[in-house]
PDB file of C-alpha atoms in Angstrom:
ATOM      1  CA  MET A 186     125.457 144.559 132.291  1.00 95.00           C
ATOM      2  CA  LYS A 187     122.819 145.155 134.892  1.00 97.00           C
ATOM      3  CA  LEU A 188     120.382 148.260 134.793  1.00 97.00           C
ATOM      4  CA  ILE A 189     118.844 149.102 137.991  1.00 97.00           C
ATOM      5  CA  GLU A 190     115.275 150.258 138.459  1.00 97.00           C
ATOM      6  CA  GLN A 191     115.887 153.751 137.996  1.00 97.00           C
ATOM      7  CA  ASP A 192     117.797 153.141 134.675  1.00 97.00           C
ATOM      8  CA  ILE A 193     114.512 151.479 133.514  1.00 98.00           C
ATOM      9  CA  ILE A 194     112.322 154.399 134.421  1.00 97.00           C
ATOM     10  CA  ASN A 195     114.859 156.737 132.914  1.00 97.00           C
ATOM     11  CA  ALA A 196     114.499 154.665 129.504  1.00 97.00           C
ATOM     12  CA  VAL A 197     110.891 154.718 129.699  1.00 97.00           C
ATOM     13  CA  CYS A 198     110.727 158.663 130.381  1.00 97.00           C
ATOM     14  CA  LEU A 199     112.946 159.132 127.454  1.00 96.00           C
ATOM     15  CA  ASN A 200     111.242 156.723 125.171  1.00 96.00           C
ATOM     16  CA  MET A 201     107.801 158.117 125.861  1.00 96.00           C
ATOM     17  CA  ALA A 202     108.929 161.888 125.622  1.00 95.00           C
ATOM     18  CA  GLU A 203     110.427 161.193 122.275  1.00 94.00           C
ATOM     19  CA  ARG A 204     107.014 159.494 121.248  1.00 93.00           C
ATOM     20  CA  LYS A 205     104.954 162.206 122.788  1.00 93.00           C
ATOM     21  CA  GLN A 206     107.579 165.058 121.632  1.00 94.00           C
ATOM     22  CA  ILE A 207     107.653 166.435 125.275  1.00 94.00           C
ATOM     23  CA  GLN A 208     110.268 166.877 128.018  1.00 94.00           C
ATOM     24  CA  PRO A 209     111.266 163.483 129.723  1.00 93.00           C
ATOM     25  CA  SER A 210     110.516 165.593 133.136  1.00 93.00           C
ATOM     26  CA  GLN A 211     107.009 165.475 132.092  1.00 95.00           C
ATOM     27  CA  VAL A 212     106.740 161.842 132.278  1.00 96.00           C
ATOM     28  CA  GLU A 213     105.998 160.006 135.581  1.00 96.00           C
ATOM     29  CA  VAL A 214     106.702 156.083 135.526  1.00 97.00           C
ATOM     30  CA  GLU A 215     105.590 153.414 138.004  1.00 97.00           C
ATOM     31  CA  LEU A 216     107.137 149.819 137.224  1.00 97.00           C
ATOM     32  CA  MET A 217     105.103 147.084 138.635  1.00 97.00           C
ATOM     33  CA  TRP A 218     105.237 143.434 138.764  1.00 96.00           C
ATOM     34  CA  ASP A 219     102.515 140.694 138.841  1.00 94.00           C
ATOM     35  CA  GLU A 220     102.622 137.042 139.514  1.00 92.00           C
ATOM     36  CA  ASP A 221     100.138 136.541 136.736  1.00 91.00           C
ATOM     37  CA  LEU A 222     100.771 139.559 134.313  1.00 90.00           C
ATOM     38  CA  GLY A 223     104.401 139.862 134.742  1.00 95.00           C
ATOM     39  CA  PHE A 224     106.200 143.092 134.243  1.00 97.00           C
ATOM     40  CA  SER A 225     104.351 146.522 133.182  1.00 97.00           C
ATOM     41  CA  ALA A 226     104.529 150.001 134.012  1.00 97.00           C
ATOM     42  CA  GLU A 227     102.018 152.764 134.634  1.00 97.00           C
ATOM     43  CA  VAL A 228     102.899 155.954 132.602  1.00 97.00           C
ATOM     44  CA  GLU A 229     101.329 159.376 132.959  1.00 96.00           C
ATOM     45  CA  ALA A 230     102.598 161.941 130.434  1.00 92.00           C
ATOM     46  CA  ASP A 231     101.001 164.680 128.789  1.00 84.00           C
ATOM     47  CA  GLY A 232      98.014 164.381 131.058  1.00 87.00           C
ATOM     48  CA  ARG A 233      97.180 160.935 129.871  1.00 92.00           C
ATOM     49  CA  SER A 234      97.794 157.618 131.577  1.00 96.00           C
ATOM     50  CA  GLN A 235      98.317 154.427 130.113  1.00 95.00           C
ATOM     51  CA  VAL A 236      99.834 151.070 130.938  1.00 96.00           C
ATOM     52  CA  LEU A 237     102.911 149.481 129.192  1.00 96.00           C
ATOM     53  CA  ILE A 238     103.376 145.851 128.899  1.00 96.00           C
ATOM     54  CA  ALA A 239     107.018 144.048 129.162  1.00 97.00           C
ATOM     55  CA  ALA A 240     107.595 144.416 125.212  1.00 96.00           C
ATOM     56  CA  ASN A 241     107.245 147.982 125.484  1.00 97.00           C
ATOM     57  CA  LEU A 242     109.605 148.110 128.592  1.00 97.00           C
ATOM     58  CA  LEU A 243     112.073 146.224 126.485  1.00 97.00           C
ATOM     59  CA  GLU A 244     111.742 148.423 123.442  1.00 97.00           C
ATOM     60  CA  ALA A 245     112.467 151.414 125.786  1.00 97.00           C
ATOM     61  CA  ILE A 246     115.642 149.804 127.218  1.00 98.00           C
ATOM     62  CA  GLU A 247     116.741 148.761 123.827  1.00 97.00           C
ATOM     63  CA  ARG A 248     116.519 152.446 122.635  1.00 96.00           C
ATOM     64  CA  PHE A 249     118.004 153.722 125.879  1.00 97.00           C
ATOM     65  CA  LEU A 250     120.969 151.551 125.467  1.00 97.00           C
ATOM     66  CA  TYR A 251     121.459 152.841 121.726  1.00 96.00           C
ATOM     67  CA  THR A 252     120.874 156.542 122.098  1.00 95.00           C
ATOM     68  CA  GLN A 253     122.536 157.005 125.637  1.00 94.00           C
ATOM     69  CA  HIS A 254     125.150 154.309 125.643  1.00 94.00           C
ATOM     70  CA  ASN A 255     125.783 153.737 121.703  1.00 96.00           C
ATOM     71  CA  MET A 256     125.227 150.074 122.409  1.00 96.00           C
ATOM     72  CA  ARG A 257     123.101 148.126 119.949  1.00 96.00           C
ATOM     73  CA  VAL A 258     121.185 145.122 121.772  1.00 96.00           C
ATOM     74  CA  PHE A 259     118.193 143.437 120.887  1.00 94.00           C
ATOM     75  CA  ARG A 260     115.171 142.414 123.102  1.00 92.00           C
ATOM     76  CA  ASP A 261     116.183 138.915 123.170  1.00 94.00           C
ATOM     77  CA  GLN A 262     119.249 140.061 124.974  1.00 97.00           C
ATOM     78  CA  ILE A 263     117.389 141.768 127.678  1.00 98.00           C
ATOM     79  CA  ARG A 264     115.893 139.913 130.645  1.00 97.00           C
ATOM     80  CA  LEU A 265     113.673 141.678 133.328  1.00 98.00           C
ATOM     81  CA  GLU A 266     114.067 140.268 136.630  1.00 97.00           C
ATOM     82  CA  LEU A 267     112.506 141.186 140.098  1.00 96.00           C
ATOM     83  CA  GLU A 268     114.976 141.363 143.089  1.00 96.00           C
ATOM     84  CA  GLU A 269     114.660 143.929 145.723  1.00 94.00           C
ATOM     85  CA  GLU A 270     113.618 146.016 142.917  1.00 97.00           C
ATOM     86  CA  ILE A 271     112.937 145.455 139.183  1.00 97.00           C
ATOM     87  CA  VAL A 272     116.085 145.133 137.307  1.00 98.00           C
ATOM     88  CA  ALA A 273     117.068 144.560 133.687  1.00 98.00           C
ATOM     89  CA  TYR A 274     120.040 142.273 132.795  1.00 98.00           C
ATOM     90  CA  VAL A 275     121.459 142.789 129.194  1.00 97.00           C
ATOM     91  CA  ALA A 276     123.953 140.292 127.616  1.00 95.00           C
ATOM     92  CA  VAL A 277     126.492 141.907 125.662  1.00 83.00           C
TER      93      VAL A 277
END
């Protein structure tokens, strides 16, 4: 299964909204990739900005698949890749 960049952004928005008890529409996400640091995301929510590392992204994807698609996957089944955009491959 392949998740496109928008799916990953949606996963992060839902995850952060749940954690901060706000609406997903109040969360802004910019996915990033750096040759030295790997995958990350800059998130602005509830007037605060923070950077999430790849492990946080995998957690958000894991929760997204469980809550939105009723799929139980584990982090080692999710692989982030840089193509024309950032995507995630999920081994099911």
